[in-house]
Each structure stands twice: as structure tokens, then as C-alpha cells.
Short mmCIF file of C-alpha atoms in Angstrom, two decimals:
data_model
loop_
_atom_site.label_atom_id
_atom_site.label_comp_id
_atom_site.label_asym_id
_atom_site.label_seq_id
_atom_site.Cartn_x
_atom_site.Cartn_y
_atom_site.Cartn_z
CA MET A 1 -28.53 -14.23 -22.88
CA PRO A 2 -24.69 -14.78 -22.51
CA GLN A 3 -23.41 -13.29 -19.33
CA LYS A 4 -19.95 -12.57 -20.73
CA LEU A 5 -17.77 -9.36 -19.96
CA ARG A 6 -14.45 -8.17 -20.67
CA LEU A 7 -12.52 -7.12 -17.75
CA GLY A 8 -9.22 -5.30 -17.13
CA VAL A 9 -6.70 -4.86 -14.37
CA SER A 10 -4.18 -2.15 -14.50
CA GLN A 11 -0.51 -2.32 -12.88
CA ASN A 12 0.09 1.54 -13.04
CA ARG A 13 2.14 3.14 -10.53
CA THR A 14 1.52 6.35 -8.73
CA LEU A 15 3.34 9.28 -10.30
CA THR A 16 4.85 12.49 -8.82
CA THR A 17 1.68 14.31 -8.41
CA THR A 18 -1.90 13.33 -7.86
CA ALA A 19 -2.92 15.53 -11.04
CA GLU A 20 -0.30 13.35 -13.09
CA THR A 21 -1.73 10.23 -11.80
CA LEU A 22 -5.29 11.33 -12.56
CA ARG A 23 -4.20 11.87 -15.99
CA ALA A 24 -2.56 8.45 -16.40
CA LEU A 25 -5.58 6.95 -15.08
CA GLU A 26 -7.70 8.56 -17.76
CA GLU A 27 -5.08 7.48 -20.41
CA THR A 28 -5.16 3.86 -19.20
CA THR A 29 -9.14 3.88 -19.13
CA LEU A 30 -9.20 5.26 -22.76
CA ARG A 31 -6.67 2.41 -23.79
CA ALA A 32 -9.04 -0.16 -21.97
CA ALA A 33 -12.16 1.21 -23.78
CA ALA A 34 -10.44 0.81 -26.94
CA ASP A 35 -9.74 -2.82 -26.15
CA GLY A 36 -13.38 -3.37 -25.37
CA ILE A 37 -13.13 -3.58 -21.67
CA ARG A 38 -16.07 -2.63 -19.65
CA LEU A 39 -14.75 -2.48 -16.04
CA ILE A 40 -11.17 -1.75 -14.97
CA LEU A 41 -9.63 -2.13 -11.51
CA PHE A 42 -6.58 0.04 -10.68
CA PRO A 43 -4.20 -0.73 -7.58
CA GLU A 44 -4.44 0.05 -3.87
CA ALA A 45 -3.68 3.64 -2.86
CA TYR A 46 -3.24 4.63 -6.59
CA LEU A 47 -4.36 8.11 -6.22
CA GLY A 48 -2.27 9.70 -3.24
CA GLY A 49 0.34 6.92 -3.25
CA TYR A 50 1.36 3.71 -1.28
CA PRO A 51 4.46 5.19 0.61
CA ARG A 52 6.49 1.97 0.43
CA ASN A 53 9.78 1.98 2.41
CA CYS A 54 9.01 5.12 4.30
CA SER A 55 8.96 4.97 8.04
CA PHE A 56 7.75 8.55 8.78
CA GLY A 57 10.44 9.05 11.24
CA ALA A 58 8.53 6.92 13.87
CA VAL A 59 10.03 4.41 16.38
CA VAL A 60 8.35 3.45 19.61
CA GLY A 61 8.28 6.50 21.85
CA SER A 62 9.54 8.95 19.27
CA ARG A 63 8.92 10.83 16.05
CA SER A 64 11.39 12.83 14.08
CA THR A 65 10.83 16.22 12.43
CA LEU A 66 11.58 14.82 9.05
CA GLY A 67 9.09 12.30 9.55
CA ARG A 68 6.50 14.93 10.36
CA ASP A 69 7.38 16.69 6.93
CA GLN A 70 6.88 13.40 5.01
CA PHE A 71 3.48 13.15 6.54
CA LEU A 72 2.79 16.63 5.53
CA HIS A 73 3.65 15.90 1.93
CA TYR A 74 1.62 12.58 2.08
CA PHE A 75 -1.46 14.47 3.52
CA HIS A 76 -1.36 17.00 0.71
CA SER A 77 -1.18 14.20 -1.85
CA ALA A 78 -4.38 12.62 -0.50
CA VAL A 79 -7.59 13.33 -2.28
CA ASN A 80 -10.61 14.90 -0.69
CA LEU A 81 -13.67 13.38 -1.87
CA GLY A 82 -16.22 15.52 0.42
CA ASP A 83 -17.07 12.80 2.88
CA THR A 84 -17.05 13.07 6.58
CA PRO A 85 -14.56 11.52 9.04
CA ALA A 86 -17.20 9.06 10.19
CA GLY A 87 -18.40 8.48 6.60
CA ALA A 88 -21.79 9.59 5.48
CA GLY A 89 -22.87 6.67 3.47
CA ASP A 90 -25.86 7.08 1.34
CA ASP A 91 -25.91 10.98 2.12
CA TRP A 92 -22.47 11.20 0.59
CA VAL A 93 -23.35 8.94 -2.44
CA GLU A 94 -26.52 10.99 -3.15
CA ARG A 95 -24.67 14.38 -2.71
CA ARG A 96 -27.16 15.13 0.07
CA LEU A 97 -24.05 16.96 2.20
CA ARG A 98 -24.04 20.53 2.53
CA VAL A 99 -21.82 22.52 0.17
CA ALA A 100 -19.68 25.42 1.38
CA LYS A 101 -20.92 28.88 0.30
CA GLY A 102 -19.50 29.84 -3.08
CA ARG A 103 -18.59 26.27 -3.88
CA GLU A 104 -20.16 24.05 -6.33
CA VAL A 105 -19.08 20.85 -5.07
CA ARG A 106 -17.70 19.32 -1.84
CA GLY A 107 -14.21 18.00 -1.79
CA ASP A 108 -11.15 19.08 -4.16
CA GLY A 109 -12.99 17.73 -7.53
CA THR A 110 -11.34 14.37 -7.58
CA ARG A 111 -14.75 12.72 -7.41
CA GLU A 112 -16.21 14.74 -10.28
CA GLU A 113 -12.91 14.07 -12.35
CA LEU A 114 -13.26 10.24 -11.73
CA GLU A 115 -16.94 10.47 -12.88
CA ARG A 116 -16.13 12.41 -16.09
CA VAL A 117 -13.52 9.65 -17.02
CA ALA A 118 -16.14 6.93 -16.44
CA ARG A 119 -18.87 8.90 -18.39
CA GLU A 120 -16.80 9.55 -21.30
CA THR A 121 -15.18 6.22 -21.80
CA SER A 122 -18.22 4.21 -20.81
CA VAL A 123 -15.90 1.97 -18.50
CA PHE A 124 -16.92 1.23 -15.08
CA VAL A 125 -13.80 2.42 -12.88
CA VAL A 126 -12.77 1.03 -9.59
CA THR A 127 -9.61 2.55 -7.97
CA GLY A 128 -7.82 2.63 -4.79
CA LEU A 129 -6.91 5.90 -3.35
CA VAL A 130 -5.80 7.74 -0.21
CA GLU A 131 -8.69 9.71 1.03
CA ARG A 132 -8.43 12.81 3.29
CA SER A 133 -11.23 13.56 5.49
CA GLY A 134 -10.99 15.95 8.67
CA GLY A 135 -7.54 15.47 9.82
CA SER A 136 -7.19 11.90 9.03
CA LEU A 137 -6.26 9.68 6.05
CA TYR A 138 -8.14 6.59 4.93
CA CYS A 139 -7.09 3.91 2.52
CA ALA A 140 -10.18 3.64 0.15
CA VAL A 141 -11.78 2.09 -2.77
CA VAL A 142 -14.34 3.84 -4.83
CA TYR A 143 -16.81 2.41 -7.47
CA VAL A 144 -17.59 4.75 -10.38
CA CYS A 145 -20.25 3.88 -12.69
CA PRO A 146 -20.52 5.55 -16.19
CA ARG A 147 -24.06 6.30 -15.88
CA LEU A 148 -24.65 7.00 -12.25
CA GLY A 149 -21.20 8.40 -11.07
CA MET A 150 -19.85 7.12 -7.77
CA ILE A 151 -22.33 4.44 -6.44
CA GLY A 152 -20.21 3.52 -3.41
CA LYS A 153 -16.97 3.92 -1.38
CA ARG A 154 -15.31 1.83 1.14
CA ARG A 155 -12.60 2.48 3.73
CA LYS A 156 -10.01 -0.19 4.77
CA VAL A 157 -11.07 -1.30 8.17
CA MET A 158 -7.78 -2.97 9.17
CA PRO A 159 -4.65 -1.18 7.93
CA THR A 160 -1.51 -3.54 8.25
CA GLY A 161 1.55 -2.88 10.55
CA ALA A 162 3.08 0.61 9.92
CA GLU A 163 0.09 1.63 7.80
CA ARG A 164 -1.74 2.12 10.96
CA LEU A 165 0.51 5.14 11.73
CA ILE A 166 -0.76 6.88 8.64
CA TRP A 167 -4.19 5.52 7.78
CA ALA A 168 -7.11 5.74 10.27
CA GLN A 169 -9.67 2.71 10.50
CA GLY A 170 -12.56 2.67 8.24
CA SER A 171 -15.96 1.72 9.39
CA PRO A 172 -17.08 -1.86 8.71
CA SER A 173 -20.39 -0.46 7.27
CA THR A 174 -18.52 0.45 4.35
CA LEU A 175 -18.13 -3.17 3.35
CA ARG A 176 -21.58 -2.84 1.54
CA ALA A 177 -21.53 -4.53 -1.99
CA VAL A 178 -22.90 -2.61 -4.78
CA THR A 179 -24.94 -3.67 -7.88
CA THR A 180 -24.71 -2.62 -11.32
CA THR A 181 -25.71 -4.05 -14.77
CA ILE A 182 -23.32 -3.85 -17.62
CA ALA A 183 -24.18 -4.95 -21.13
CA GLY A 184 -27.02 -7.03 -19.74
CA VAL A 185 -24.76 -8.47 -17.14
CA HIS A 186 -25.92 -8.17 -13.46
CA LEU A 187 -22.99 -7.84 -11.18
CA THR A 188 -22.81 -7.55 -7.31
CA LEU A 189 -19.26 -6.25 -6.51
CA ALA A 190 -17.32 -5.45 -3.35
CA ALA A 191 -13.70 -4.90 -2.48
CA ALA A 192 -11.48 -6.15 0.24
CA ILE A 193 -8.12 -4.29 0.39
CA CYS A 194 -4.69 -5.99 0.49
CA TRP A 195 -4.33 -7.97 3.75
CA GLU A 196 -8.05 -7.64 4.75
CA ASN A 197 -8.21 -10.67 2.40
CA TYR A 198 -6.50 -12.65 4.95
CA MET A 199 -9.47 -11.94 7.37
CA PRO A 200 -11.74 -14.86 6.93
CA LEU A 201 -14.72 -13.14 8.68
CA LEU A 202 -14.45 -10.16 6.41
CA ARG A 203 -14.25 -12.33 3.37
CA HIS A 204 -17.43 -14.21 4.51
CA SER A 205 -19.22 -10.82 4.91
CA LEU A 206 -18.78 -10.29 1.34
CA TYR A 207 -19.62 -13.87 0.40
CA SER A 208 -22.81 -13.38 2.46
CA GLN A 209 -23.87 -10.53 -0.06
CA ASN A 210 -23.76 -13.02 -3.01
CA VAL A 211 -20.80 -11.23 -4.62
CA ASN A 212 -19.92 -12.46 -7.99
CA LEU A 213 -17.22 -9.97 -8.65
CA TYR A 214 -14.70 -9.75 -5.85
CA LEU A 215 -12.17 -6.96 -6.14
CA ALA A 216 -8.73 -7.13 -4.32
CA PRO A 217 -6.55 -4.13 -5.03
CA THR A 218 -3.39 -4.71 -3.00
CA ALA A 219 0.10 -3.73 -2.18
CA ASP A 220 1.46 -7.56 -1.76
CA SER A 221 3.78 -8.65 -4.56
CA ARG A 222 4.83 -11.88 -3.04
CA ASP A 223 4.48 -15.12 -4.97
CA THR A 224 2.10 -16.39 -2.37
CA TRP A 225 -0.48 -13.68 -3.19
CA LEU A 226 -1.76 -15.70 -6.30
CA SER A 227 -2.70 -18.63 -3.99
CA LEU A 228 -4.88 -16.47 -1.70
CA MET A 229 -6.60 -15.03 -4.76
CA ARG A 230 -7.28 -18.47 -6.30
CA THR A 231 -8.64 -19.75 -2.64
CA ILE A 232 -11.00 -16.62 -2.64
CA ALA A 233 -12.30 -17.25 -6.12
CA CYS A 234 -12.95 -20.99 -5.62
CA GLU A 235 -14.46 -20.34 -1.89
CA GLY A 236 -16.45 -17.58 -2.97
CA ARG A 237 -17.53 -19.03 -6.59
CA ALA A 238 -16.79 -15.44 -7.91
CA VAL A 239 -14.48 -13.71 -10.40
CA VAL A 240 -11.43 -12.19 -8.57
CA LEU A 241 -9.58 -9.14 -9.83
CA SER A 242 -6.38 -8.23 -8.15
CA SER A 243 -4.22 -5.10 -8.96
CA ASN A 244 -0.87 -4.15 -7.63
CA GLN A 245 1.61 -1.36 -8.59
CA CYS A 246 4.96 -2.36 -10.22
CA VAL A 247 7.54 0.11 -8.93
CA LYS A 248 11.34 0.59 -9.17
CA ARG A 249 13.33 2.02 -6.55
CA LYS A 250 14.22 5.18 -8.53
CA ASP A 251 10.55 5.66 -8.99
CA LEU A 252 9.71 6.12 -5.37
CA LEU A 253 8.42 9.79 -4.68
CA ALA A 254 11.03 12.37 -3.54
CA TRP A 255 9.63 12.81 -0.14
CA VAL A 256 9.70 8.97 0.67
CA ARG A 257 13.40 8.71 -0.73
CA GLY A 258 13.98 11.79 1.47
CA THR A 259 14.19 9.44 4.43
CA ASP A 260 18.01 8.84 3.61
CA ALA A 261 18.73 12.17 5.33
CA PRO A 262 21.76 12.35 7.59
CA GLY A 263 21.19 9.86 10.46
CA THR A 264 18.72 7.74 8.70
CA SER A 265 18.77 4.56 6.47
CA ASN A 266 15.86 3.61 4.26
CA GLY A 267 13.54 5.31 6.61
CA VAL A 268 14.83 3.72 9.78
CA MET A 269 16.36 6.02 12.07
CA ALA A 270 20.09 4.87 13.01
CA VAL A 271 21.17 4.63 16.66
CA GLY A 272 22.44 8.33 17.46
CA GLY A 273 20.72 9.74 14.68
CA ALA A 274 18.83 13.06 14.94
CA GLN A 275 15.52 12.04 16.70
CA GLU A 276 13.07 13.27 19.05
CA MET A 277 12.96 11.25 22.22
CA GLU A 278 10.12 11.76 24.53
CA VAL A 279 11.37 12.45 28.19
CA GLY A 280 9.13 13.95 30.63
CA GLY A 281 7.04 15.61 28.00
CA GLY A 282 10.01 17.21 26.42
CA PHE A 283 12.67 16.03 23.67
CA ALA A 284 16.25 14.88 23.97
CA GLN A 285 18.91 13.29 21.78
CA PRO A 286 19.45 9.53 22.40
CA PRO A 287 22.97 8.67 23.43
CA LYS A 288 25.30 7.37 20.64
CA SER A 289 26.38 3.63 20.94
CA GLN A 290 29.80 3.00 21.62
CA ARG A 291 31.95 0.55 19.59
CA ARG A 292 34.36 -2.04 20.90
CA ARG A 293 37.48 -3.61 19.18
CA SER A 294 36.53 -6.23 16.72
CA MET A 295 37.48 -8.08 13.49
CA VAL A 296 35.45 -7.44 10.27
CA THR A 297 34.41 -9.91 7.64
CA LYS A 298 32.05 -9.79 4.68
CA THR A 299 29.40 -12.28 3.67
CA GLU A 300 28.40 -13.24 0.16
CA ASP A 301 25.78 -10.56 0.17
CA ASN A 302 28.63 -7.92 0.95
CA HIS A 303 27.36 -7.32 4.37
CA GLU A 304 30.12 -6.55 7.04
CA ILE A 305 29.91 -8.88 10.15
CA THR A 306 31.86 -7.44 13.04
CA TRP A 307 33.25 -10.49 15.51
CA PRO A 308 34.06 -9.35 18.90
CA ALA A 309 37.68 -9.76 19.58
CA ALA A 310 37.85 -8.52 23.18
CA PRO A 311 35.73 -7.67 26.10
CA PRO A 312 34.11 -4.11 25.70
CA ILE A 313 36.38 -1.22 26.49
CA SER A 314 33.39 0.92 27.51
CA ALA A 315 29.90 0.42 28.85
CA GLU A 316 27.31 -0.54 26.34
CA PRO A 317 23.48 -0.55 26.70
CA THR A 318 22.37 -4.13 27.67
CA LEU A 319 20.43 -6.06 25.35
CA LYS A 320 18.47 -9.07 25.69
CA SER A 321 19.29 -12.17 23.45
CA GLY A 322 18.07 -11.37 19.91
CA ALA A 323 16.96 -7.76 20.96
CA ILE A 324 17.93 -4.83 18.63
CA GLY A 325 18.83 -1.39 19.17
CA ILE A 326 16.40 1.74 18.67
CA GLY A 327 15.60 2.15 14.99
CA SER A 328 17.78 -0.92 14.01
CA PRO A 329 16.33 -3.29 11.31
CA THR A 330 15.85 -6.81 12.29
CA LYS A 331 17.61 -9.61 10.64
CA PRO A 332 16.30 -10.55 7.39
CA THR A 333 13.91 -13.57 7.46
CA THR A 334 12.49 -15.72 4.85
CA SER A 335 9.05 -16.23 6.40
CA ALA A 336 6.14 -15.82 4.08
CA ILE A 337 4.75 -13.20 6.68
CA SER A 338 7.93 -11.48 7.18
CA SER A 339 6.77 -7.78 6.34
CA ASP A 340 3.56 -5.93 6.89
CA ASP A 341 3.36 -4.88 3.19
CA GLY A 342 3.83 -8.02 1.46
CA ASN A 343 7.53 -7.72 0.40
CA ASP A 344 10.36 -9.50 2.18
CA TYR A 345 13.09 -7.52 3.97
CA GLU A 346 15.50 -5.70 1.60
CA GLU A 347 18.98 -5.21 2.64
CA PRO A 348 20.26 -1.56 1.85
CA PRO A 349 22.67 -1.27 -0.83
CA ALA A 350 26.10 -2.44 0.14
CA PRO A 351 29.28 -0.16 -0.33
CA PRO A 352 31.95 -1.09 -2.87
CA PRO A 353 34.47 -3.70 -1.78
CA PHE A 354 36.99 -3.06 0.94
CA THR A 355 35.56 0.19 2.03
CA ARG A 356 33.77 1.05 5.09
CA SER A 357 30.55 2.95 5.31
CA LYS A 358 28.20 4.32 7.96
CA SER A 359 26.37 1.47 9.52
CA ILE A 360 23.61 0.30 11.84
CA ILE A 361 24.65 -2.38 14.57
CA THR A 362 22.53 -5.31 15.64
CA LYS A 363 23.43 -8.29 17.98
CA THR A 364 22.85 -12.09 17.56
CA THR A 365 21.83 -14.23 20.05
CA ASP A 366 25.56 -15.16 20.54
CA ASN A 367 26.23 -11.62 21.17
CA HIS A 368 28.01 -11.00 17.87
CA GLU A 369 27.66 -7.53 16.45
CA ILE A 370 26.38 -7.43 12.83
CA THR A 371 26.88 -4.27 10.86
CA TRP A 372 24.13 -3.63 8.27
CA PRO A 373 25.78 -1.16 5.57
CA THR A 374 23.84 1.93 4.62
CA THR A 375 24.41 4.22 1.78
CA ARG A 376 27.82 5.95 1.43
CA SER A 377 26.42 9.50 1.02
CA PRO A 378 23.98 11.02 3.72
CA THR A 379 21.27 11.17 0.86
CA LYS A 380 20.49 8.82 -2.02
CA PRO A 381 21.91 9.78 -5.43
CA GLY A 382 19.41 11.96 -7.26
CA LEU A 383 17.83 13.53 -4.07
CA HIS A 384 18.82 16.42 -1.92
CA TYR A 385 17.14 16.77 1.32
CA THR A 386 17.13 20.56 2.55
CA HIS A 387 15.95 21.81 6.10
CA SER A 388 16.41 25.03 8.02
CA HIS A 389 17.91 24.54 11.31
CA SER A 390 15.41 26.23 13.68
CA SER A 391 13.12 25.35 16.58
CA HIS A 392 10.97 22.34 16.76
CA HIS A 393 7.69 24.32 16.77
CA HIS A 394 8.85 27.20 14.52
CA ARG A 395 10.54 26.11 11.28
CA PRO A 396 9.82 25.89 7.73
CA PRO A 397 8.85 22.45 6.38
CA ALA A 398 11.59 20.26 4.77
CA THR A 399 11.79 20.55 1.02
CA PHE A 400 12.64 17.46 -1.16
CA ILE A 401 14.15 18.18 -4.64
CA GLU A 402 14.52 15.56 -7.31
CA ASP A 403 18.12 15.64 -9.26
CA ASP A 404 17.51 14.77 -12.92
CA HIS A 405 21.07 13.87 -13.31
CA PRO A 406 22.45 12.00 -10.23
CA GLN A 407 26.12 11.88 -10.09
CA ASP A 408 26.76 8.46 -8.69
CA GLY A 409 28.71 6.82 -11.45
CA ASN A 410 26.15 3.98 -11.74
CA SER A 411 23.84 4.03 -14.62
CA GLY A 412 21.71 1.10 -13.05
CA ALA A 413 21.24 2.80 -9.68
CA GLY A 414 17.52 2.41 -8.57
CA GLU A 415 16.61 -0.07 -11.37
CA GLU A 416 15.69 -2.75 -8.77
CA TYR A 417 12.09 -3.47 -8.06
CA VAL A 418 10.66 -2.56 -4.63
CA CYS A 419 7.14 -3.79 -5.85
CA ARG A 420 7.12 -6.51 -8.44
CA GLY A 421 3.26 -6.18 -9.17
CA GLY A 422 1.62 -9.59 -9.43
CA SER A 423 -1.63 -8.40 -10.78
CA CYS A 424 -4.27 -11.34 -11.87
CA ILE A 425 -7.58 -12.28 -12.84
CA VAL A 426 -8.87 -15.54 -11.47
CA GLY A 427 -12.25 -17.32 -12.48
CA PRO A 428 -14.67 -18.69 -10.08
CA PHE A 429 -13.46 -22.37 -10.00
CA GLY A 430 -9.94 -20.89 -9.00
CA GLY A 431 -8.43 -20.81 -12.46
CA VAL A 432 -6.13 -18.28 -13.35
CA LEU A 433 -7.50 -16.47 -16.35
CA ALA A 434 -4.61 -13.84 -16.82
CA GLY A 435 -1.42 -13.05 -15.08
CA PRO A 436 0.22 -13.05 -12.51
CA LEU A 437 1.95 -10.23 -14.02
CA PHE A 438 5.45 -9.41 -12.60
CA GLU A 439 8.08 -6.70 -13.26
CA VAL A 440 5.90 -5.00 -15.82
CA GLU A 441 5.25 -1.30 -15.35
CA GLY A 442 2.08 -0.04 -16.58
CA GLY A 443 0.92 -3.52 -17.71
CA LEU A 444 -2.83 -3.95 -18.46
CA LEU A 445 -4.36 -7.46 -17.90
CA VAL A 446 -7.36 -8.49 -20.05
CA ALA A 447 -9.91 -11.45 -19.67
CA GLU A 448 -13.32 -12.26 -21.02
CA VAL A 449 -15.37 -13.80 -18.18
CA ASP A 450 -18.51 -15.94 -18.06
CA PHE A 451 -20.44 -14.85 -14.97
CA GLU A 452 -22.82 -17.90 -15.35
CA ASP A 453 -19.81 -19.76 -14.13
CA CYS A 454 -20.36 -18.32 -10.69
CA GLU A 455 -23.78 -19.96 -10.67
CA ARG A 456 -22.49 -23.16 -12.12
CA GLY A 457 -20.15 -23.41 -9.19
CA ARG A 458 -22.93 -23.11 -6.79
CA LEU A 459 -24.04 -26.59 -7.60
CA ASP A 460 -21.67 -27.86 -5.06
CA LEU A 461 -20.56 -24.95 -2.90
CA ASP A 462 -22.38 -21.79 -1.60
CA VAL A 463 -20.38 -20.83 1.60
CA ALA A 464 -22.97 -18.16 2.53
CA GLY A 465 -26.08 -20.60 1.89
CA SER A 466 -26.20 -24.40 1.21
CA TYR A 467 -22.96 -24.95 2.41
CA SER A 468 -22.94 -22.61 5.42
CA ARG A 469 -24.94 -24.36 8.16
CA ASN A 470 -26.28 -20.91 9.10
CA ASP A 471 -28.61 -22.42 11.62
CA SER A 472 -25.42 -23.09 13.74
CA PHE A 473 -22.75 -20.46 12.51
CA LYS A 474 -23.73 -16.99 12.37
CA LEU A 475 -21.98 -13.76 11.40
CA SER A 476 -22.90 -10.33 12.31
CA VAL A 477 -21.14 -7.08 11.30
CA GLU A 478 -21.62 -3.75 13.15
CA GLY A 479 -23.50 -1.38 10.89
CA LEU A 480 -23.56 -3.58 7.94
CA ASP A 481 -26.54 -5.61 6.46
CA LEU A 482 -25.37 -8.83 5.26
CA ILE A 483 -28.61 -9.26 3.10
CA PRO A 484 -27.59 -9.62 -0.48
CA PRO A 485 -28.45 -6.20 -2.24
CA PRO A 486 -31.26 -5.98 -4.87
#
């Protein structure tokens, strides 16, 4: 019997509210069903959102009040699936956990809504989401079967970089693969989220379970991501689906863009900005940096470079060579691993020629000051940040308001991509079957895959079996049985 299935990968972006995003997920799944797709993958953190470019007001030793309000918005955007902070495993899957008196279900109903979408479309749905459990957030993936509902869920075990501030670490026991049969094709599927795919032992834990459908929802839109997906497909002799969001700057959520309040720049608190500093258990304002006489030139990228013209006229904090001030961005780099979310450093928008703007100062190893331009106004066009000036412990939360008609005189403002996408489908010999899809919002990749190719590939390579030398090399994972599921 042919072992072929039509698979889909969505490049949808998170919308303003979780309810809107759920509706978009349903519409995309209906579209997929009409095209004969039997299983579809949505991006990392699709429900709840990936807060790209948001610092949550945090630097080493301090957190800002604005950042706390941003986290409040993010916390409320996350979904509650009714699981426990530790993860209840099969008890959660089988709905054996206690339901509150007067309630029909645990959680906020998102689980039941996703199960309804899969059931009514007859499409197996896999989606990334931000899960709220107890007082913590988890980056998670759920597997939703049209017949059985949610048959599994896993939480990201290793958030990357600044993600560790907002996402708790998931249990490695959730790396358990799940099985299903679709149109007579037996699938063993599992997910590795974003940069978990750079963890060789984590990948091997999935290979050891004989996975033939490897899912990689991500936030990494670099060109190098495709080479990793091709390596995994070839290495694991598995079909690989990878899904990413495609987002323009103007489509970042209001509370994320609210980081450009006075004293901030793209989520980074400038020196001298309003920031909580921990001093002896209390809070104090950081000192403002002092400038010295200088000459100003501009680079081809419209960056202002301040060359020292004379010795400092007043004392400045001493920085080691190459060091940066509190909250200052580092110099851009072209390294393939230059950022923790898979996107290289993006300079803030430059001001019009021959005008000066508010700026952040860094120093080079030659002790030259480099002034990085920020936006000309205290908030980005199209966004207003309002905040009542009251005490730190007794104040209303910040309110972030979208302006439908920003008066910035630039019709192209916000059109640049902060995440280019790059979704793809790769076959078990490493060949690209669809994609990568760049700079296409809401795109849907489709490929018909022959899963017998996974077995054909085992003739010469089974990294968890005949090519493993498991008599000499052994892997164990806390709380996870690596025996392939039945």
C-alpha cells in the first residue's frame, strides 16, 4: 500500500489577540483541508506570540516598570491548557486531572477549540503556543488528532538567550514521540523547538524513538536554518517540517512596540533612562552619562560616529576595551550566531540627514565613542504609551494604544521584515521538497511525501540502530523512555 501523505506548513503570524489568532488557525486549516492536506504545522509560539525585539525592560541587575507591564500583557496572551506546572503527562492527555467545581473543562478552553478545529477539518494539527501554567510561561507544541484530540504536548527544555527571562524550562520527559495513523500511513512524530535543534543529544533522543516525521517550529529566519533542517532530515532519515512566522515591523504587537517609550530604544534601556536599579534592596536612578567635545561624521548606513577631539572635560565611568554601557547595544556583527533568536542585529532607524537625534553611546577598542541613532520621537509612529506616575507598588498598569493613522509622513514606515520566515519541507535524503519561503506573510507550503523513503534510507544509515554502536555509546534522558513507541 502506498505510504504517501500530503503535508502542509503554515507561515502565519500571530495576530493582535489570541482569539483572532485561533480564528486564523482555523481558516488556514480549512484551506489546507480543501487542498487535501492531512497534517499541518504552525510556527513556534504562534498562539500567545513570539515577543521579538522586546527586552521586557531587563538588564543585568534591574527591571523596569514598563517591562513588568509588558510581561503582564504577554502573560494574559498565553493560553491555559489545564496542565500543571510540573507537567502531568498522561493524566493531562487522558483528562484525569481534577476540574474545578462549576467548570466543565480545565484551562481556558483553548484545548477544546483546537480539538474542534482538527475534528471538523479532519486535519492533524501541530502548533506552537505559549502555555500559561501556575505563575510561569512555557514555549510548547501540541499534537492534535482529528479522532482522539490532543494526544501529546511538549515544552521547550532550553529557551534561548533572552527567552529564558520569560519562559520556564520544560521537562525533558515531554520529548516523548507520539504515534498516529493517517490514511493508512503510520507516523511516529516528535518536535524540537527552534534552537533545540542545535542540541545533538536532544536530536538523538528523537532519532532513538524511530521518528519518521520530525517537526521543527522555529523563530530563526536566517539563511543557515535550511542547512540544519537538511542535515536533520538526512541524519535521521525522516521527513522534516519547519514553520516560522513572517512579520513586518508594523505588525509587531502594540505592547511589544511600547518599548520605545521615553528613555528606551527598541527594547533597550538607554543610559540615563528611567530604570529600576537594585541598590541595597531598594531602587535608585542610574547616573546620566556625561559627553565630551567631539566631531561628528556619518557612515554609509547613516550612523553618527563621534570622534574625540580633546581629553574629557569631566569624569566618565571607566570602561574596559570593547565594553559597553548599561543597556547599550553591542556593535553589529555578521556572525552566523550573532543573535539568540536567529536574526542578526538590526540597527534602529536612522534620523533624516543632517539632523541630530537622541542616541545611545558605546565605545570601540580605540576609545572612540559611537553614537547609535534612536527614533526621533519618544514613541514609534502609530503607538502611544500612557502611564500614570504613581509609586512602584501602587500604580495602574501601562496601556498600549494602537493609532490607525500614524502621522509620521512616511507611508513606508514599518514595512521592513523583522522576521523573514524561511519555512520549509525536507525529504529523508536531505532534498528540499518545498521552500524555503521568505518574505511571504501567511504562506502555505504543500508537499506530497512518500514515507517509505524513510525506510529506504535505513539501508545505509540508522543513527539510532545499525549505525550507532550502541554497545559503546549510550544516551539516557531523565524521565524519558527512549524505546520507540508502539
